[in-house]
Amino acid sequence: MEKRSIPFSPPDITELEIAEVVDTLRSGWITTGPRTKLLERRLAAFIETGCNDIDCTTHENIERYSNRVVCLNSATAAEELNLRILGIREGDEVLVPAYTYTASASAAIHCGATVKFIDIQRDGDPVTHMPEMDYEQLEASITEKTKAIIPVDIGGIVCDYEKIFEIAERKKNLFKPVESDQTPLGDLSSCIQHAIGRVAVVADCAHSLGASRLVRGQKKNCGAIADFSSFSFHAVKNFTTAEGGAAAWRPLEGIDNAEIYKMFQLLSLHGQNKDALAKTRLGAWEYDIIGPWYKCNMTDIMAAIGLRQLDRYPDLLARRAEIIREYDSVCDELGVFHLVHRTADMDSSKHLYLIRVPGISSETRNQIIEKMAEQGVATNVHYKPLPMMTAYGRDCSKYPNAYDYYHNLVTLPLHTLLSDEDVEYVCWILKTVLKEVRG
Ligand SMILES: Cc1ncc(COP(=O)(O)O)c(C=O)c1O
């Protein structure tokens, strides 16, 4: 086979996205404005119904889908604001899988909380092989200080939220909701913690936009499962706005969604009580600063990309599913473990294709990566466990399952610019390289 050059995860941008960005640039409104608000409503509709083509400009749908999703400049910002709105602060503990990307943990640290890592199940979930948390360890780790659990839908595979909620419910008696400090944010956080009444489930859905799972017999899309969720629209993700992300939450009894949405706006725009659009109204210059907060809003240029990506998203997911079918059959033939992206009760967003080669050392894994790169195939590793990183202490001894999962793992390229011939080439190179290293 002739040598090809296969990048790991290039963005899939068409003339549709380009034209929408050009229209935005010509429109006179380039920062947060009408396109961002429309994208928020369309994402809310997509999360609720799974449909990407609901007209969110009608009066009825503006009412229905507003104040449900907030678009921001990253998933990290979305997770941090989720935790801030929940009132997570110094003295609180947040439980995070040892097997994830740093943002899942760093957002909690930025809030002043202590992160406690949870090891994963040995070899991951028995059905999907996704590196999910060890749920017994999770339950045993909940103390009176625990305020949030951050499950991570790695590769777009949805965690077992039913189990996570059951654990949080069982440990409800340990939970002490924060009392208000009499500030607007403190009031809201206290109301939210009282309304939830247990450790909050704050999902890292950076990979899982469009994924779904049966929860108590009902199909639910990510964003509508956990109490709060964060999505990433970074350039390498299935759905991109170049950089970008969104926060979503489930409605809480007794709390107006508009109140939560308003607090997200304040937290993401310097705590300023009027956004740029509101200030353009005649004579409406004056504003107040409610808190010394963040600057992490999404611009309309980013939202323009997202609007057209959302139009294309079902087709993008379908193409990913086709590629996965090819990879699955080759990996099964080679005796290589791989993530299972579809089960009877779960359909992933097909974001990453993780494989694990049984019986090899981490040196051999690195050789596989190098040899595939020499043949033009870019691969990756998702992830080096966080406790191995300098920022988290460089000691994985308490997380043996996370280390074991990582040591023989390679992530294959999975994206919608891959042609059938590219997929065939990746499979052929994988077979050839494995034959070489296995001897
Ligand atoms: C699991 C996970 N969480 C969070 C993030 C952070 O996303 P963002 O770059 O949009 O902040 C990433 C980014 O790759 C991720 O993989």
Short mmCIF file of C-alpha atoms and ligand atoms in Angstrom, two decimals:
data_model
loop_
_atom_site.label_atom_id
_atom_site.label_comp_id
_atom_site.label_asym_id
_atom_site.label_seq_id
_atom_site.Cartn_x
_atom_site.Cartn_y
_atom_site.Cartn_z
CA MET A 1 0.00 0.00 0.00
CA GLU A 2 1.26 3.48 -0.82
CA LYS A 3 2.29 5.59 2.17
CA ARG A 4 -0.33 8.05 3.42
CA SER A 5 -0.28 10.91 5.87
CA ILE A 6 -3.00 10.54 8.50
CA PRO A 7 -3.31 13.36 11.04
CA PHE A 8 -4.73 12.55 14.47
CA SER A 9 -7.73 14.86 14.71
CA PRO A 10 -7.98 17.75 12.22
CA PRO A 11 -11.07 19.99 12.37
CA ASP A 12 -13.81 19.24 9.84
CA ILE A 13 -14.66 22.73 8.53
CA THR A 14 -16.64 23.22 5.32
CA GLU A 15 -17.69 26.23 3.24
CA LEU A 16 -20.86 26.32 5.38
CA GLU A 17 -18.95 27.24 8.55
CA ILE A 18 -16.72 29.63 6.58
CA ALA A 19 -19.72 31.45 5.07
CA GLU A 20 -21.41 31.81 8.48
CA VAL A 21 -18.22 33.27 9.98
CA VAL A 22 -17.93 35.72 7.07
CA ASP A 23 -21.58 36.74 7.54
CA THR A 24 -20.89 37.29 11.24
CA LEU A 25 -17.85 39.43 10.51
CA ARG A 26 -19.95 41.52 8.11
CA SER A 27 -22.91 41.75 10.49
CA GLY A 28 -21.33 44.35 12.79
CA TRP A 29 -21.71 42.06 15.86
CA ILE A 30 -18.72 39.80 16.51
CA THR A 31 -18.63 39.28 20.28
CA THR A 32 -21.32 37.53 22.40
CA GLY A 33 -24.64 38.30 20.75
CA PRO A 34 -27.49 36.84 18.70
CA ARG A 35 -25.56 33.88 17.27
CA THR A 36 -24.29 32.79 20.69
CA LYS A 37 -27.84 32.99 22.11
CA LEU A 38 -29.21 31.00 19.17
CA LEU A 39 -26.52 28.34 19.56
CA GLU A 40 -27.36 28.07 23.28
CA ARG A 41 -31.03 27.45 22.50
CA ARG A 42 -30.26 24.98 19.71
CA LEU A 43 -27.89 23.06 21.99
CA ALA A 44 -30.57 23.01 24.71
CA ALA A 45 -33.07 21.63 22.16
CA PHE A 46 -30.52 19.06 20.94
CA ILE A 47 -29.78 17.93 24.50
CA GLU A 48 -33.47 17.62 25.34
CA THR A 49 -34.73 15.99 22.15
CA GLY A 50 -31.72 14.70 20.20
CA CYS A 51 -32.93 16.80 17.22
CA ASN A 52 -30.54 19.29 15.67
CA ASP A 53 -33.08 21.02 13.42
CA ILE A 54 -35.59 22.54 15.82
CA ASP A 55 -36.33 26.15 14.85
CA CYS A 56 -35.17 28.03 17.91
CA THR A 57 -36.13 31.46 16.55
CA THR A 58 -39.90 31.05 17.09
CA HIS A 59 -41.42 32.80 20.10
CA GLU A 60 -42.45 29.46 21.61
CA ASN A 61 -39.01 27.88 21.26
CA ILE A 62 -37.19 30.99 22.46
CA GLU A 63 -39.26 30.65 25.65
CA ARG A 64 -38.77 26.93 25.85
CA TYR A 65 -35.04 26.61 25.23
CA SER A 66 -33.61 29.83 26.71
CA ASN A 67 -31.79 29.77 30.06
CA ARG A 68 -30.82 26.11 29.78
CA VAL A 69 -27.31 26.15 28.25
CA VAL A 70 -24.53 28.74 28.48
CA CYS A 71 -21.87 28.92 25.78
CA LEU A 72 -18.39 29.83 27.02
CA ASN A 73 -14.82 29.84 25.76
CA SER A 74 -13.94 26.32 26.93
CA ALA A 75 -15.11 23.24 28.80
CA THR A 76 -12.67 24.14 31.55
CA ALA A 77 -14.46 27.46 32.07
CA ALA A 78 -17.82 25.65 31.96
CA GLU A 79 -16.75 23.15 34.63
CA GLU A 80 -15.29 25.87 36.81
CA LEU A 81 -18.43 28.00 36.58
CA ASN A 82 -20.56 24.91 37.30
CA LEU A 83 -18.56 24.42 40.49
CA ARG A 84 -18.66 28.14 41.38
CA ILE A 85 -22.44 28.26 40.96
CA LEU A 86 -22.64 25.23 43.21
CA GLY A 87 -20.61 27.15 45.79
CA ILE A 88 -17.63 24.75 45.81
CA ARG A 89 -14.82 26.37 47.79
CA GLU A 90 -11.93 25.89 50.19
CA GLY A 91 -12.55 23.06 52.64
CA ASP A 92 -14.71 21.12 50.16
CA GLU A 93 -13.66 17.84 48.57
CA VAL A 94 -14.31 16.94 44.96
CA LEU A 95 -13.96 13.35 43.68
CA VAL A 96 -12.31 12.98 40.27
CA PRO A 97 -11.23 9.83 38.38
CA ALA A 98 -7.45 9.34 38.33
CA TYR A 99 -7.85 8.56 34.65
CA THR A 100 -8.73 11.81 32.89
CA TYR A 101 -7.43 15.08 31.51
CA THR A 102 -6.17 17.76 33.90
CA ALA A 103 -9.14 20.10 33.33
CA SER A 104 -11.46 17.65 35.13
CA ALA A 105 -9.43 18.25 38.30
CA SER A 106 -7.90 21.72 37.84
CA ALA A 107 -11.29 23.47 37.68
CA ALA A 108 -12.04 22.21 41.21
CA ILE A 109 -8.60 23.28 42.42
CA HIS A 110 -9.17 26.79 40.98
CA CYS A 111 -12.25 26.97 43.23
CA GLY A 112 -10.05 26.20 46.26
CA ALA A 113 -11.39 22.65 46.73
CA THR A 114 -9.31 19.55 47.45
CA VAL A 115 -9.33 16.92 44.71
CA LYS A 116 -9.47 13.28 45.78
CA PHE A 117 -8.63 10.89 42.97
CA ILE A 118 -10.58 7.67 42.49
CA ASP A 119 -8.93 4.72 40.75
CA ILE A 120 -10.70 3.13 37.80
CA GLN A 121 -12.17 -0.37 37.62
CA ARG A 122 -9.61 -2.95 36.56
CA ASP A 123 -9.60 -2.92 32.72
CA GLY A 124 -12.44 -0.40 32.80
CA ASP A 125 -16.14 -1.07 32.58
CA PRO A 126 -16.76 -4.79 31.85
CA VAL A 127 -18.96 -4.02 28.81
CA THR A 128 -17.59 -0.82 27.23
CA HIS A 129 -14.01 -1.13 28.60
CA MET A 130 -14.20 2.62 29.29
CA PRO A 131 -11.89 3.63 32.17
CA GLU A 132 -14.75 4.33 34.56
CA MET A 133 -14.27 4.95 38.25
CA ASP A 134 -14.24 2.07 40.72
CA TYR A 135 -17.66 2.69 42.21
CA GLU A 136 -16.93 0.95 45.52
CA GLN A 137 -13.93 3.21 46.01
CA LEU A 138 -16.05 6.19 45.00
CA GLU A 139 -18.67 5.40 47.62
CA ALA A 140 -16.08 4.79 50.34
CA SER A 141 -14.40 8.12 49.56
CA ILE A 142 -17.46 10.29 50.23
CA THR A 143 -17.08 12.18 53.52
CA GLU A 144 -18.85 15.11 55.18
CA LYS A 145 -16.58 17.40 53.17
CA THR A 146 -17.47 15.93 49.76
CA LYS A 147 -19.47 18.34 47.64
CA ALA A 148 -19.15 17.02 44.08
CA ILE A 149 -18.32 14.00 41.95
CA ILE A 150 -16.89 14.62 38.47
CA PRO A 151 -17.61 11.59 36.26
CA VAL A 152 -15.84 11.82 32.88
CA ASP A 153 -17.39 10.42 29.68
CA ILE A 154 -14.07 9.41 28.14
CA GLY A 155 -14.13 8.98 24.39
CA GLY A 156 -17.81 9.94 24.42
CA ILE A 157 -18.88 6.80 26.30
CA VAL A 158 -21.45 7.70 28.91
CA CYS A 159 -20.62 6.76 32.52
CA ASP A 160 -23.02 4.73 34.63
CA TYR A 161 -24.81 7.77 36.08
CA GLU A 162 -27.60 5.66 37.54
CA LYS A 163 -25.01 4.00 39.76
CA ILE A 164 -23.35 7.33 40.60
CA PHE A 165 -26.69 8.88 41.63
CA GLU A 166 -27.50 5.82 43.75
CA ILE A 167 -24.17 6.22 45.56
CA ALA A 168 -24.75 9.95 46.13
CA GLU A 169 -28.26 9.18 47.45
CA ARG A 170 -26.96 6.46 49.80
CA LYS A 171 -24.46 8.93 51.27
CA LYS A 172 -27.01 11.73 51.56
CA ASN A 173 -26.88 11.71 55.37
CA LEU A 174 -23.28 12.98 55.27
CA PHE A 175 -24.10 15.95 53.07
CA LYS A 176 -24.26 19.41 54.63
CA PRO A 177 -25.49 22.13 52.25
CA VAL A 178 -23.58 25.40 52.40
CA GLU A 179 -25.34 28.30 54.11
CA SER A 180 -25.65 31.61 52.28
CA ASP A 181 -23.07 34.33 52.88
CA GLN A 182 -25.80 36.84 51.95
CA THR A 183 -24.28 37.66 48.55
CA PRO A 184 -26.27 36.97 45.34
CA LEU A 185 -23.89 34.11 44.40
CA GLY A 186 -23.86 32.76 47.96
CA ASP A 187 -27.68 32.82 48.07
CA LEU A 188 -27.96 30.94 44.80
CA SER A 189 -25.30 28.34 45.72
CA SER A 190 -26.98 27.66 49.02
CA CYS A 191 -30.40 27.27 47.34
CA ILE A 192 -28.89 24.88 44.77
CA GLN A 193 -27.11 22.74 47.38
CA HIS A 194 -30.30 22.57 49.47
CA ALA A 195 -32.35 21.66 46.38
CA ILE A 196 -29.95 18.88 45.35
CA GLY A 197 -29.62 17.68 48.95
CA ARG A 198 -26.67 15.36 48.29
CA VAL A 199 -23.24 15.41 46.70
CA ALA A 200 -23.67 17.04 43.26
CA VAL A 201 -22.93 15.09 40.08
CA VAL A 202 -21.00 17.50 37.85
CA ALA A 203 -20.27 15.62 34.64
CA ASP A 204 -17.24 16.27 32.47
CA CYS A 205 -18.94 15.77 29.09
CA ALA A 206 -16.04 17.35 27.18
CA HIS A 207 -16.19 14.39 24.75
CA SER A 208 -19.84 13.40 24.88
CA LEU A 209 -22.06 15.90 23.08
CA GLY A 210 -24.76 13.82 21.39
CA ALA A 211 -24.16 10.68 23.46
CA SER A 212 -27.07 9.05 25.28
CA ARG A 213 -27.83 6.41 27.88
CA LEU A 214 -30.87 4.78 29.39
CA VAL A 215 -31.43 6.22 32.84
CA ARG A 216 -34.21 4.54 34.82
CA GLY A 217 -35.48 3.07 31.57
CA GLN A 218 -35.55 6.40 29.72
CA LYS A 219 -33.12 7.49 27.01
CA LYS A 220 -31.33 10.66 28.12
CA ASN A 221 -28.75 12.72 26.28
CA CYS A 222 -25.59 13.95 27.96
CA GLY A 223 -26.31 17.37 29.39
CA ALA A 224 -29.66 16.14 30.69
CA ILE A 225 -28.31 13.37 32.94
CA ALA A 226 -25.98 14.89 35.54
CA ASP A 227 -26.92 17.83 37.79
CA PHE A 228 -24.47 20.04 35.89
CA SER A 229 -22.47 19.19 32.74
CA SER A 230 -19.65 20.77 30.75
CA PHE A 231 -18.93 20.25 27.02
CA SER A 232 -15.81 21.05 25.00
CA PHE A 233 -15.87 22.51 21.50
CA HIS A 234 -12.07 22.61 21.22
CA ALA A 235 -10.58 22.19 17.72
CA VAL A 236 -9.98 18.44 18.17
CA LYS A 237 -13.50 17.65 19.36
CA ASN A 238 -16.32 16.07 17.28
CA PHE A 239 -18.14 19.38 17.32
CA THR A 240 -15.98 22.48 17.28
CA THR A 241 -16.11 26.25 17.61
CA ALA A 242 -12.26 26.41 17.39
CA GLU A 243 -12.04 26.91 21.16
CA GLY A 244 -15.24 26.88 23.15
CA GLY A 245 -17.50 24.97 25.44
CA ALA A 246 -20.85 25.01 27.16
CA ALA A 247 -22.41 24.43 30.56
CA ALA A 248 -25.79 22.76 30.96
CA TRP A 249 -27.85 21.81 33.99
CA ARG A 250 -30.98 19.95 34.95
CA PRO A 251 -33.82 22.15 36.20
CA LEU A 252 -33.99 22.25 39.99
CA GLU A 253 -37.22 22.38 41.92
CA GLY A 254 -37.89 25.82 43.36
CA ILE A 255 -35.09 27.52 41.40
CA ASP A 256 -35.77 29.60 38.31
CA ASN A 257 -33.52 28.57 35.40
CA ALA A 258 -33.28 32.26 34.48
CA GLU A 259 -31.60 32.94 37.85
CA ILE A 260 -28.98 30.27 37.19
CA TYR A 261 -28.45 31.54 33.64
CA LYS A 262 -28.04 35.12 34.87
CA MET A 263 -25.40 34.04 37.37
CA PHE A 264 -23.48 32.23 34.60
CA GLN A 265 -23.56 35.48 32.59
CA LEU A 266 -22.23 37.45 35.55
CA LEU A 267 -19.52 34.91 36.33
CA SER A 268 -18.38 34.79 32.69
CA LEU A 269 -18.40 38.55 32.05
CA HIS A 270 -16.46 40.22 34.90
CA GLY A 271 -19.47 40.20 37.23
CA GLN A 272 -20.79 43.09 35.14
CA ASN A 273 -24.56 43.40 35.35
CA LYS A 274 -24.99 44.53 31.71
CA ASP A 275 -23.49 42.77 28.73
CA ALA A 276 -22.15 44.58 25.65
CA LEU A 277 -25.48 44.20 23.81
CA ALA A 278 -27.50 45.68 26.70
CA LYS A 279 -25.06 48.60 26.96
CA THR A 280 -25.59 49.56 23.31
CA ARG A 281 -29.16 50.68 24.07
CA LEU A 282 -29.47 54.48 24.09
CA GLY A 283 -28.52 56.06 27.39
CA ALA A 284 -27.93 52.64 29.00
CA TRP A 285 -24.22 53.00 29.66
CA GLU A 286 -24.22 52.58 33.44
CA TYR A 287 -23.44 49.21 34.97
CA ASP A 288 -22.40 47.68 38.26
CA ILE A 289 -19.80 45.02 39.06
CA ILE A 290 -21.39 42.40 41.32
CA GLY A 291 -18.24 40.33 41.92
CA PRO A 292 -14.59 40.28 40.72
CA TRP A 293 -15.20 37.35 38.42
CA TYR A 294 -14.10 35.84 35.13
CA LYS A 295 -13.97 36.67 31.42
CA CYS A 296 -14.74 33.52 29.49
CA ASN A 297 -17.67 34.28 27.18
CA MET A 298 -18.13 32.81 23.71
CA THR A 299 -17.99 35.20 20.73
CA ASP A 300 -20.48 35.21 17.87
CA ILE A 301 -17.63 34.28 15.51
CA MET A 302 -17.19 31.04 17.47
CA ALA A 303 -20.95 30.51 17.67
CA ALA A 304 -21.17 30.93 13.87
CA ILE A 305 -18.93 27.86 13.45
CA GLY A 306 -21.02 25.98 16.01
CA LEU A 307 -24.35 26.73 14.32
CA ARG A 308 -23.21 25.15 11.07
CA GLN A 309 -21.44 22.28 12.87
CA LEU A 310 -24.72 21.50 14.62
CA ASP A 311 -26.51 21.32 11.24
CA ARG A 312 -23.96 18.70 10.17
CA TYR A 313 -23.59 16.88 13.50
CA PRO A 314 -25.83 13.82 12.88
CA ASP A 315 -23.93 13.12 9.64
CA LEU A 316 -20.60 13.58 11.42
CA LEU A 317 -21.66 11.09 14.10
CA ALA A 318 -22.86 8.60 11.47
CA ARG A 319 -19.49 8.74 9.69
CA ARG A 320 -17.66 8.18 12.96
CA ALA A 321 -19.85 5.11 13.57
CA GLU A 322 -18.86 3.69 10.16
CA ILE A 323 -15.15 4.11 10.92
CA ILE A 324 -15.61 2.52 14.34
CA ARG A 325 -17.24 -0.54 12.75
CA GLU A 326 -14.12 -1.01 10.57
CA TYR A 327 -11.74 -0.54 13.50
CA ASP A 328 -13.80 -2.91 15.68
CA SER A 329 -13.59 -5.76 13.20
CA VAL A 330 -9.82 -5.38 12.74
CA CYS A 331 -9.15 -5.06 16.49
CA ASP A 332 -11.30 -8.12 17.22
CA GLU A 333 -9.34 -10.06 14.60
CA LEU A 334 -6.04 -8.89 16.17
CA GLY A 335 -7.11 -9.71 19.74
CA VAL A 336 -6.76 -6.08 20.78
CA PHE A 337 -9.11 -4.56 23.40
CA HIS A 338 -11.07 -1.53 22.24
CA LEU A 339 -13.77 0.73 23.59
CA VAL A 340 -17.31 -0.44 22.83
CA HIS A 341 -19.15 2.64 21.62
CA ARG A 342 -22.63 1.16 21.44
CA THR A 343 -24.43 -1.15 23.85
CA ALA A 344 -28.08 -2.03 24.48
CA ASP A 345 -28.46 0.97 26.79
CA MET A 346 -25.78 3.42 25.64
CA ASP A 347 -24.83 5.16 22.41
CA SER A 348 -21.61 7.15 22.61
CA SER A 349 -20.60 10.30 20.72
CA LYS A 350 -17.81 8.22 19.16
CA HIS A 351 -15.11 10.70 20.06
CA LEU A 352 -12.01 8.57 20.68
CA TYR A 353 -10.94 5.09 19.68
CA LEU A 354 -8.80 3.69 22.50
CA ILE A 355 -7.11 0.31 22.04
CA ARG A 356 -5.09 -1.76 24.50
CA VAL A 357 -2.64 -4.36 23.32
CA PRO A 358 -2.55 -7.29 25.79
CA GLY A 359 0.76 -8.48 27.15
CA ILE A 360 2.99 -5.59 26.08
CA SER A 361 5.12 -3.19 28.13
CA SER A 362 4.82 0.60 27.97
CA GLU A 363 8.13 0.63 26.01
CA THR A 364 6.54 -1.61 23.35
CA ARG A 365 3.45 0.64 23.33
CA ASN A 366 5.73 3.61 22.64
CA GLN A 367 7.42 1.65 19.87
CA ILE A 368 4.02 1.01 18.27
CA ILE A 369 3.29 4.75 18.35
CA GLU A 370 6.69 5.55 16.80
CA LYS A 371 6.42 2.89 14.12
CA MET A 372 2.94 3.99 13.13
CA ALA A 373 4.15 7.61 12.99
CA GLU A 374 7.01 6.55 10.70
CA GLN A 375 4.34 5.15 8.36
CA GLY A 376 2.44 8.45 8.47
CA VAL A 377 -0.23 7.48 11.02
CA ALA A 378 -0.55 9.88 13.96
CA THR A 379 -1.80 8.27 17.17
CA ASN A 380 -2.05 9.49 20.76
CA VAL A 381 -2.48 8.30 24.35
CA HIS A 382 -5.65 9.14 26.30
CA TYR A 383 -4.52 9.48 29.06
CA LYS A 384 -1.43 9.41 31.18
CA PRO A 385 -3.14 9.16 34.61
CA LEU A 386 -3.23 12.49 36.44
CA PRO A 387 -1.41 11.27 39.59
CA MET A 388 1.63 10.60 37.32
CA MET A 389 1.82 14.29 36.38
CA THR A 390 4.11 16.77 38.15
CA ALA A 391 1.18 18.99 39.17
CA TYR A 392 -0.49 16.06 40.91
CA GLY A 393 2.50 14.55 42.71
CA ARG A 394 4.05 12.09 40.22
CA ASP A 395 2.98 9.04 42.17
CA CYS A 396 0.51 6.56 40.71
CA SER A 397 1.07 3.84 43.31
CA LYS A 398 -2.39 4.30 44.84
CA TYR A 399 -4.05 3.98 41.43
CA PRO A 400 -2.75 0.68 40.05
CA ASN A 401 -5.72 0.13 37.72
CA ALA A 402 -5.27 3.53 36.11
CA TYR A 403 -1.58 2.82 35.55
CA ASP A 404 -2.28 -0.65 34.18
CA TYR A 405 -4.92 0.68 31.78
CA TYR A 406 -2.58 3.35 30.45
CA HIS A 407 0.59 1.33 30.02
CA ASN A 408 -0.48 -0.55 26.87
CA LEU A 409 -2.88 2.01 25.42
CA VAL A 410 -2.85 3.70 22.03
CA THR A 411 -5.53 6.02 20.61
CA LEU A 412 -6.13 5.56 16.87
CA PRO A 413 -7.05 8.50 14.63
CA LEU A 414 -10.84 8.87 14.47
CA HIS A 415 -12.24 11.84 12.57
CA THR A 416 -14.51 12.73 9.69
CA LEU A 417 -11.78 13.70 7.22
CA LEU A 418 -10.71 10.05 7.03
CA SER A 419 -11.62 8.44 3.70
CA ASP A 420 -12.40 4.72 3.46
CA GLU A 421 -8.91 4.27 1.99
CA ASP A 422 -7.37 6.13 4.95
CA VAL A 423 -9.19 3.83 7.37
CA GLU A 424 -8.01 0.80 5.44
CA TYR A 425 -4.46 2.19 5.56
CA VAL A 426 -4.57 2.77 9.34
CA CYS A 427 -5.81 -0.80 9.83
CA TRP A 428 -3.11 -2.20 7.60
CA ILE A 429 -0.35 -0.25 9.37
CA LEU A 430 -1.71 -1.35 12.76
CA LYS A 431 -1.67 -4.99 11.66
CA THR A 432 1.85 -4.69 10.22
CA VAL A 433 3.29 -2.90 13.26
CA LEU A 434 1.67 -5.29 15.74
CA LYS A 435 3.07 -8.25 13.81
CA GLU A 436 6.51 -6.65 13.99
CA VAL A 437 6.48 -5.91 17.73
CA ARG A 438 4.77 -9.15 18.71
CA GLY A 439 7.39 -11.06 16.68
C1 LIG B 1 -11.84 14.99 29.50
C2 LIG B 1 -11.63 16.44 29.22
N1 LIG B 1 -12.14 17.36 30.05
C3 LIG B 1 -11.99 18.67 29.84
C4 LIG B 1 -11.28 19.14 28.76
C5 LIG B 1 -11.08 20.61 28.60
O1 LIG B 1 -11.67 21.10 27.43
P1 LIG B 1 -11.36 22.59 26.96
O2 LIG B 1 -10.07 22.54 26.22
O3 LIG B 1 -12.52 22.95 26.07
O4 LIG B 1 -11.30 23.44 28.17
C6 LIG B 1 -10.72 18.24 27.86
C7 LIG B 1 -9.95 18.72 26.71
O5 LIG B 1 -9.42 18.02 25.91
C8 LIG B 1 -10.89 16.85 28.09
O6 LIG B 1 -10.37 15.94 27.27
#
